């Protein structure tokens, strides 16, 4: 070999080694950069948790996964069981879609054990509820119109409410007594009614408007019904006095008390208050509807099961479950949550109870791939302070449900950050306007949670579950969650 050829060969070998080394270095740098990005997210979150004063003494559970692979990217106390608040509804909705199906509806039937002849129904008239939480006063009006159209002017018999589709346990096991008169603590019955299209079944809307100084404020109850009595001892104060009204329903009664002051010229105060015994409330609305149609009856209004051979005169069906999920999840409707629990128990085990319904939820979650042995489930809404779920299990659920044929309905039901329309933005309508976030909120005393999906700046979809427990003030939770989501989204 000549010196020239030797020198060229050595040069070529040197260049080859250099190029291979450069490629290897680039790959190492790329891997290091990827690791650094992941570490940066973890470090940012850890630093934020450490330095956020409102988290001192609190428990912070976080789980973050890739939406495409399900790989866990970060967790902080992710396997610790924590109170989920309304993040429990993510589990209830998934189980309901799996068990009942997107097209499941709730029916209400008008039946009789008698016969119609010459404008008279000789026999009893039954209103059988099968769990529909979306019945409005207008639906009871329609029931009465259908009777009138069938020729009925007089019922020679009783008007009977049948709510036996579910059991007679009205309140979920761990409901705090002070929550009982608010809309989120409504009693559960198979025959109930809602005052408006938020579908807070078993409630009325109480509106308090200021009057003249020194006089009682004006009070209206919607729907207008004799089922509710109002005791108003409140007064209208000077404009400079801060509003200080207290509304309560007396336990075991349908008396709503209004105390305190409301200033002249201030906006009206509206509260959704529960009724005691929603079956009776529904029947009161039905009686009013019958009277509108000038249909009278000779017997009593009572509660008992309709005979099995009673004839169905009219059947009303609710919207399908896929549509009902929107007010359920967007507005975080507790009553719909608990009705879904009882409905699952009724459909699978023939018993509309919390016990049987929760058994169904655990079974379905296990089928999906969750570890049900790590869960403590006490209700469907999350209002219980005994319900416990690890953040890693919530993020796992949100990954697993993506391959279900009902996932579009599930995803569509989640609140969308920054969207002003309540039936789109829901409980996130005033949060994270600049982020692509779909997530379920949750709030009970000392607890704030947020779980869902976010698209990062790099275009990657990430699943997260943030569960803050033992806060001194749960109202501090949303800004903390939003900051953590901001860190996640910045990746």
Coordinates of C-alpha atoms in Angstrom, one line a residue:
X1 CA 0.0 0.0 0.0
X2 CA 1.3 3.4 -0.9
X3 CA 1.7 6.2 1.6
X4 CA -1.0 8.2 -0.2
X5 CA -3.5 5.3 -0.1
X6 CA -2.6 4.6 3.5
X7 CA -3.2 8.2 4.5
X8 CA -6.6 8.3 2.7
X9 CA -7.6 5.0 4.4
X10 CA -6.7 6.4 7.8
X11 CA -8.6 9.6 7.1
X12 CA -11.7 7.7 5.9
X13 CA -11.6 5.5 9.0
X14 CA -11.3 8.6 11.2
X15 CA -14.3 10.2 9.5
X16 CA -16.4 7.0 9.9
X17 CA -15.6 6.8 13.6
X18 CA -16.5 10.5 14.0
X19 CA -19.8 10.1 12.2
X20 CA -20.8 7.1 14.2
X21 CA -19.8 8.9 17.4
X22 CA -21.8 11.9 16.4
X23 CA -25.0 9.8 15.7
X24 CA -24.6 8.1 19.1
X25 CA -24.1 11.4 20.8
X26 CA -27.2 12.9 19.1
X27 CA -29.3 9.9 20.2
X28 CA -27.9 10.1 23.8
X29 CA -28.7 13.9 23.8
X30 CA -32.2 13.2 22.5
X31 CA -32.8 10.6 25.2
X32 CA -31.3 13.0 27.8
X33 CA -33.6 15.8 26.6
X34 CA -36.7 13.6 26.7
X35 CA -35.7 12.5 30.2
X36 CA -35.1 16.1 31.1
X37 CA -38.5 17.1 29.9
X38 CA -40.2 14.4 31.9
X39 CA -38.0 15.3 34.9
X40 CA -38.8 18.9 34.4
X41 CA -42.6 18.2 34.7
X42 CA -42.0 16.1 37.8
X43 CA -39.7 18.6 39.3
X44 CA -42.1 21.5 38.6
X45 CA -45.0 19.7 40.2
X46 CA -43.0 18.6 43.2
X47 CA -41.7 22.1 43.7
X48 CA -45.1 23.6 43.4
X49 CA -46.6 21.1 45.9
X50 CA -43.7 21.8 48.3
X51 CA -44.1 25.6 48.1
X52 CA -47.9 25.9 47.9
X53 CA -48.9 27.0 51.5
X54 CA -52.5 25.8 51.1
X55 CA -51.2 22.3 50.7
X56 CA -49.4 22.3 54.1
X57 CA -50.9 19.6 56.1
X58 CA -53.1 18.4 53.2
X59 CA -52.8 15.2 51.2
X60 CA -52.0 15.6 47.5
X61 CA -52.6 12.7 45.2
X62 CA -51.6 13.0 41.5
X63 CA -51.5 10.6 38.6
X64 CA -50.5 11.4 35.0
X65 CA -50.6 8.9 32.1
X66 CA -50.1 9.0 28.4
X67 CA -53.5 8.8 26.7
X68 CA -52.1 6.8 23.8
X69 CA -50.2 4.1 25.8
X70 CA -51.5 4.3 29.3
X71 CA -48.0 4.5 30.6
X72 CA -47.7 6.2 33.9
X73 CA -45.6 9.3 33.5
X74 CA -45.8 10.7 37.0
X75 CA -47.5 10.1 40.3
X76 CA -47.4 11.6 43.7
X77 CA -49.1 9.4 46.3
X78 CA -50.9 7.9 43.4
X79 CA -51.8 4.6 45.2
X80 CA -53.1 6.3 48.3
X81 CA -56.9 6.0 48.7
X82 CA -58.4 9.5 48.8
X83 CA -61.9 11.0 48.9
X84 CA -62.8 11.6 45.3
X85 CA -65.9 13.9 45.8
X86 CA -67.7 14.1 42.4
X87 CA -64.8 12.4 40.6
X88 CA -66.7 9.3 41.7
X89 CA -69.1 10.1 38.9
X90 CA -66.5 9.1 36.4
X91 CA -66.8 5.5 37.7
X92 CA -70.6 5.7 37.9
X93 CA -71.0 7.0 34.4
X94 CA -68.6 4.3 33.0
X95 CA -70.4 1.5 34.7
X96 CA -73.9 2.8 33.7
X97 CA -72.9 3.0 30.1
X98 CA -71.4 -0.5 30.2
X99 CA -74.4 -2.1 32.1
X100 CA -77.4 -0.1 30.9
X101 CA -76.2 1.1 27.5
X102 CA -76.3 4.5 25.8
X103 CA -79.9 4.0 24.7
X104 CA -81.3 3.1 28.1
X105 CA -84.4 5.1 29.1
X106 CA -86.4 5.5 32.3
X107 CA -90.2 5.1 32.0
X108 CA -93.2 6.3 33.9
X109 CA -96.5 4.5 33.4
X110 CA -100.1 5.4 34.0
X111 CA -102.1 2.2 34.7
X112 CA -105.5 1.1 35.9
X113 CA -107.2 -2.0 37.3
X114 CA -110.6 -0.7 36.2
X115 CA -112.3 0.1 32.9
X116 CA -113.4 3.3 31.2
X117 CA -117.0 3.7 30.3
X118 CA -119.0 6.9 29.5
X119 CA -116.3 9.3 30.8
X120 CA -115.8 7.4 34.0
X121 CA -112.9 5.3 35.0
X122 CA -114.3 2.7 37.4
X123 CA -111.2 1.6 39.4
X124 CA -107.9 2.9 40.7
X125 CA -105.5 5.0 38.7
X126 CA -101.8 4.2 39.3
X127 CA -98.7 6.3 38.5
X128 CA -95.8 3.9 38.4
X129 CA -92.4 5.5 38.5
X130 CA -89.3 3.7 37.2
X131 CA -86.6 6.1 38.2
X132 CA -86.9 9.0 35.7
X133 CA -85.2 12.0 37.2
X134 CA -86.1 14.2 34.2
X135 CA -89.9 14.4 34.8
X136 CA -91.1 18.0 34.7
X137 CA -94.4 19.6 35.8
X138 CA -95.2 19.7 32.1
X139 CA -95.0 15.9 31.9
X140 CA -97.6 15.5 34.6
X141 CA -99.8 18.0 32.6
X142 CA -99.3 15.7 29.6
X143 CA -100.3 12.6 31.6
X144 CA -103.6 14.4 32.5
X145 CA -104.2 15.5 28.9
X146 CA -103.7 11.9 27.7
X147 CA -106.3 10.7 30.3
X148 CA -108.7 13.4 29.1
X149 CA -108.2 12.5 25.5
X150 CA -109.1 8.9 26.4
X151 CA -112.4 10.1 27.6
X152 CA -111.8 10.2 31.4
X153 CA -113.6 12.9 33.4
X154 CA -114.2 11.1 36.6
X155 CA -112.1 8.5 38.5
X156 CA -114.3 6.3 40.7
X157 CA -111.4 5.1 42.8
X158 CA -108.1 6.0 44.3
X159 CA -105.1 7.7 42.7
X160 CA -102.1 5.6 43.7
X161 CA -98.3 6.3 43.6
X162 CA -96.2 3.2 42.9
X163 CA -92.5 3.9 43.6
X164 CA -91.6 0.3 44.3
X165 CA -89.2 0.0 41.4
X166 CA -86.5 1.0 43.9
X167 CA -86.3 0.4 47.6
X168 CA -87.6 3.0 50.1
X169 CA -84.2 4.1 51.4
X170 CA -84.2 7.8 50.5
X171 CA -80.8 9.1 51.5
X172 CA -77.4 7.7 50.6
X173 CA -75.5 6.1 53.5
X174 CA -73.1 8.8 54.5
X175 CA -75.0 12.0 53.6
X176 CA -74.2 14.8 56.1
X177 CA -77.4 15.9 57.8
X178 CA -76.7 19.5 57.1
X179 CA -76.7 18.7 53.3
X180 CA -80.1 17.2 53.4
X181 CA -82.1 20.3 52.5
X182 CA -79.8 21.4 49.6
X183 CA -80.4 20.1 46.0
X184 CA -77.2 18.0 46.1
X185 CA -78.7 16.0 49.0
X186 CA -82.1 15.2 47.5
X187 CA -84.0 12.1 48.5
X188 CA -84.0 9.3 45.9
X189 CA -87.3 7.8 44.8
X190 CA -88.4 5.9 41.7
X191 CA -91.2 8.5 41.3
X192 CA -89.9 12.0 41.5
X193 CA -90.0 15.3 39.7
X194 CA -87.6 18.1 38.7
X195 CA -88.4 21.9 38.7
X196 CA -86.3 22.7 35.6
X197 CA -84.0 21.2 33.0
X198 CA -81.0 21.0 35.3
X199 CA -83.0 17.9 36.5
X200 CA -82.3 18.2 40.2
X201 CA -85.1 15.8 41.0
X202 CA -86.8 16.1 44.3
X203 CA -86.3 19.9 44.6
X204 CA -88.2 23.1 44.3
X205 CA -86.7 26.5 43.4
X206 CA -87.1 29.2 46.1
X207 CA -86.7 32.8 44.9
X208 CA -86.3 35.6 47.4
X209 CA -86.6 39.2 46.1
X210 CA -86.2 42.4 48.2
X211 CA -89.3 44.4 49.0
X212 CA -89.5 47.9 50.4
X213 CA -87.2 48.8 53.3
X214 CA -88.4 47.2 56.6
X215 CA -90.8 44.9 54.8
X216 CA -90.6 41.2 54.2
X217 CA -89.0 40.1 50.9
X218 CA -91.1 38.5 48.2
X219 CA -90.9 34.7 48.0
X220 CA -91.9 32.5 45.2
X221 CA -91.7 28.7 45.0
X222 CA -91.4 27.0 41.6
X223 CA -93.2 24.9 40.6
X224 CA -96.1 26.4 42.5
X225 CA -97.3 23.7 44.9
X226 CA -99.1 23.3 48.2
X227 CA -96.6 20.6 49.0
X228 CA -94.3 23.3 50.3
X229 CA -95.0 25.7 53.1
X230 CA -92.9 28.8 53.5
X231 CA -92.2 30.6 56.8
X232 CA -90.7 34.0 56.0
X233 CA -89.4 36.1 58.9
X234 CA -86.7 37.8 56.8
X235 CA -86.6 41.6 56.3
X236 CA -85.6 44.0 53.5
X237 CA -82.7 46.1 54.8
X238 CA -81.0 49.4 53.6
X239 CA -79.0 49.1 50.4
X240 CA -75.7 49.5 52.4
X241 CA -76.4 46.4 54.5
X242 CA -74.8 43.2 53.2
X243 CA -77.2 40.3 52.3
X244 CA -77.5 37.8 55.1
X245 CA -80.3 35.3 54.3
X246 CA -80.6 31.8 55.7
X247 CA -82.9 29.2 54.0
X248 CA -83.5 25.8 55.5
X249 CA -86.0 23.0 55.3
X250 CA -87.2 21.6 58.6
X251 CA -86.2 18.0 58.9
X252 CA -89.1 15.6 58.3
X253 CA -91.3 18.3 57.0
X254 CA -91.9 20.4 53.9
X255 CA -91.6 23.7 55.7
X256 CA -88.9 26.0 54.3
X257 CA -87.8 28.8 56.7
X258 CA -86.3 32.1 55.5
X259 CA -84.5 34.3 58.0
X260 CA -82.1 37.2 57.9
X261 CA -81.9 40.3 55.7
X262 CA -81.7 41.2 52.0
X263 CA -80.9 44.8 50.9
X264 CA -83.2 47.0 48.9
X265 CA -82.5 46.9 45.2
X266 CA -80.3 43.8 45.3
X267 CA -80.6 40.9 42.9
X268 CA -83.0 38.1 43.8
X269 CA -81.6 35.0 45.6
X270 CA -82.5 31.6 44.1
X271 CA -81.9 28.3 45.9
X272 CA -82.8 24.8 44.9
X273 CA -84.3 23.2 48.1
X274 CA -85.1 19.5 48.6
X275 CA -88.6 18.2 49.5
X276 CA -89.3 15.6 52.1
X277 CA -90.7 12.5 50.3
X278 CA -90.4 13.2 46.6
X279 CA -93.1 10.6 45.7
X280 CA -95.7 12.7 47.4
X281 CA -94.3 15.8 45.6
X282 CA -94.7 14.1 42.3
X283 CA -98.3 13.1 43.1
X284 CA -99.1 16.6 44.2
X285 CA -98.0 17.9 40.8
X286 CA -100.1 15.2 39.1
X287 CA -103.2 16.1 41.2
X288 CA -102.8 19.8 40.1
X289 CA -102.6 18.6 36.4
X290 CA -105.7 16.5 36.8
X291 CA -107.6 19.5 38.2
X292 CA -106.4 21.6 35.2
X293 CA -108.1 19.1 32.9
X294 CA -111.2 19.1 35.2
X295 CA -110.7 15.4 36.0
X296 CA -112.0 14.6 39.5
X297 CA -111.8 11.5 41.7
X298 CA -113.8 10.0 44.5
X299 CA -111.1 8.1 46.4
X300 CA -107.9 8.8 48.2
X301 CA -104.4 9.7 47.1
X302 CA -102.0 7.0 48.5
X303 CA -98.9 4.9 47.9
X304 CA -98.8 1.2 47.1
X305 CA -97.7 -1.2 44.4
X306 CA -99.8 -1.5 41.2
X307 CA -101.2 -4.9 40.7
X308 CA -99.3 -7.0 38.2
X309 CA -102.3 -7.3 35.8
X310 CA -103.0 -3.5 35.7
X311 CA -103.5 -2.2 32.2
X312 CA -101.0 0.4 30.9
X313 CA -103.0 3.4 29.6
X314 CA -99.9 5.6 28.8
X315 CA -96.2 5.2 29.0
X316 CA -93.6 8.0 29.0
X317 CA -89.9 7.5 28.3
X318 CA -87.1 9.8 29.3
X319 CA -84.2 10.9 27.1
X320 CA -81.6 8.2 26.5
X321 CA -78.8 7.8 28.9
X322 CA -76.3 9.2 26.4
X323 CA -78.2 12.6 26.6
X324 CA -78.8 12.4 30.3
X325 CA -75.1 12.1 30.9
X326 CA -74.7 15.8 29.9
X327 CA -76.6 17.4 32.8
X328 CA -75.3 14.6 35.0
X329 CA -71.6 15.1 34.4
X330 CA -71.5 18.8 33.2
X331 CA -73.6 20.0 36.2
X332 CA -72.4 17.3 38.6
X333 CA -75.9 16.2 39.4
X334 CA -75.9 14.0 42.5
X335 CA -79.5 12.8 42.2
X336 CA -78.9 11.3 38.7
X337 CA -75.8 9.6 40.0
X338 CA -77.7 7.9 42.8
X339 CA -80.6 6.9 40.6
X340 CA -78.1 5.3 38.2
X341 CA -76.7 3.3 41.0
X342 CA -80.2 2.0 42.0
X343 CA -81.1 1.4 38.4
X344 CA -78.1 -0.8 37.8
X345 CA -79.0 -2.8 40.9
X346 CA -82.6 -3.2 39.6
X347 CA -81.5 -4.2 36.1
X348 CA -78.8 -6.7 37.2
X349 CA -80.0 -8.0 40.6
X350 CA -83.7 -7.2 40.6
X351 CA -83.2 -4.8 43.6
X352 CA -83.0 -1.1 43.2
X353 CA -80.8 -0.4 46.2
X354 CA -77.4 1.2 46.9
X355 CA -76.0 -2.1 48.1
X356 CA -76.8 -4.0 44.9
X357 CA -76.0 -1.1 42.6
X358 CA -72.6 -0.6 44.1
X359 CA -72.0 -4.3 43.6
X360 CA -72.7 -3.9 39.9
X361 CA -70.3 -0.9 39.7
X362 CA -67.4 -2.9 41.3
X363 CA -68.0 -5.8 39.0
X364 CA -68.0 -3.7 35.9
X365 CA -64.9 -1.8 37.0
X366 CA -63.1 -5.0 37.5
X367 CA -64.1 -6.2 34.0
X368 CA -62.7 -3.0 32.6
X369 CA -59.3 -3.6 34.3
X370 CA -59.5 -1.5 37.5
X371 CA -58.4 -3.0 40.8
X372 CA -61.7 -2.9 42.7
X373 CA -60.0 -4.3 45.8
X374 CA -58.3 -0.9 46.2
X375 CA -61.6 1.0 46.2
X376 CA -64.1 1.9 48.9
X377 CA -67.4 2.8 47.2
X378 CA -70.3 4.1 49.3
X379 CA -72.4 6.0 46.8
X380 CA -72.6 7.0 43.1
X381 CA -72.1 10.7 43.5
X382 CA -69.1 11.0 45.7
X383 CA -70.8 13.1 48.4
X384 CA -69.8 10.5 50.9
X385 CA -66.7 11.2 53.0
X386 CA -66.2 7.4 53.2
X387 CA -65.8 6.7 49.5
X388 CA -62.1 6.2 48.7
X389 CA -60.2 5.8 45.4
X390 CA -56.5 6.1 44.5
X391 CA -55.6 8.6 41.8
X392 CA -53.8 5.9 39.8
X393 CA -57.1 4.0 39.5
X394 CA -59.0 7.0 38.2
X395 CA -56.3 7.7 35.6
X396 CA -56.3 4.0 34.7
X397 CA -60.1 4.1 34.2
X398 CA -59.8 7.2 31.9
X399 CA -57.3 5.3 29.8
X400 CA -59.2 2.0 29.7
X401 CA -62.6 3.5 28.6
X402 CA -61.1 4.9 25.4
X403 CA -61.6 1.7 23.6
X404 CA -65.3 1.3 24.6
X405 CA -68.0 1.7 21.9
X406 CA -69.7 4.2 24.2
X407 CA -66.6 6.4 24.8
X408 CA -67.8 9.3 22.6
X409 CA -70.8 9.7 24.9
X410 CA -68.6 9.5 27.9
X411 CA -66.1 12.0 26.7
X412 CA -68.9 14.4 25.4
X413 CA -70.3 14.5 29.0
X414 CA -67.2 15.9 30.6
X415 CA -67.0 19.6 31.3
X416 CA -64.9 21.6 28.8
X417 CA -62.7 24.3 30.2
X418 CA -63.5 27.9 29.4
X419 CA -66.8 27.2 27.5
X420 CA -69.5 29.6 28.7
X421 CA -72.4 27.4 27.8
X422 CA -73.3 25.5 30.9
X423 CA -74.2 22.4 28.9
X424 CA -70.7 22.5 27.4
X425 CA -68.4 24.1 30.0
X426 CA -70.4 22.9 33.0
X427 CA -68.4 23.2 36.2
X428 CA -65.3 24.2 34.2
X429 CA -66.9 27.1 32.3
X430 CA -64.9 29.8 34.2
X431 CA -61.6 27.9 34.4
X432 CA -58.5 27.4 32.2
X433 CA -59.9 29.3 29.2
X434 CA -56.6 29.0 27.4
X435 CA -56.2 25.2 27.8
X436 CA -57.6 22.2 26.0
X437 CA -59.0 20.4 29.0
X438 CA -62.0 18.1 29.5
X439 CA -62.3 17.0 33.1
X440 CA -64.6 16.2 36.0
X441 CA -64.5 18.4 39.0
X442 CA -65.3 17.4 42.6
X443 CA -65.9 19.3 45.8
X444 CA -67.0 18.3 49.3
X445 CA -65.9 19.7 52.7
X446 CA -62.1 19.7 52.7
X447 CA -61.8 18.0 49.3
X448 CA -61.2 19.3 45.8
X449 CA -60.5 17.0 42.8
X450 CA -60.1 17.3 39.1
X451 CA -59.6 14.3 36.7
X452 CA -59.6 14.2 32.9
X453 CA -57.6 14.9 29.8
X454 CA -55.4 17.7 28.6
X455 CA -53.6 18.4 25.3
X456 CA -50.0 19.5 25.9
X457 CA -48.2 22.2 23.9
X458 CA -46.4 19.4 22.0
X459 CA -49.8 18.0 20.9
X460 CA -49.7 15.0 23.2
X461 CA -52.9 14.0 25.0
X462 CA -52.3 13.3 28.7
X463 CA -54.6 11.8 31.3
X464 CA -54.5 13.2 34.8
X465 CA -56.1 12.8 38.2
X466 CA -55.5 15.4 40.9
X467 CA -57.0 14.7 44.3
X468 CA -56.6 17.2 47.1
X469 CA -57.7 16.0 50.6
X470 CA -57.7 17.6 54.1
X471 CA -57.7 21.1 52.8
X472 CA -58.6 23.8 55.3
X473 CA -60.8 25.4 52.6
X474 CA -61.9 23.3 49.6
X475 CA -62.3 26.6 47.7
X476 CA -58.5 26.8 47.5
X477 CA -58.5 23.6 45.5
X478 CA -59.4 24.8 41.9
X479 CA -56.6 27.3 41.6
X480 CA -54.1 24.7 42.8
X481 CA -55.5 22.1 40.3
X482 CA -55.4 24.6 37.5
X483 CA -51.7 25.4 38.2
X484 CA -50.8 21.7 38.1
X485 CA -52.7 21.2 34.8
X486 CA -50.9 24.3 33.5
X487 CA -47.6 22.5 34.3
X488 CA -48.8 19.3 32.6
X489 CA -50.0 21.2 29.5
X490 CA -46.7 23.0 29.1
X491 CA -44.8 19.7 28.3

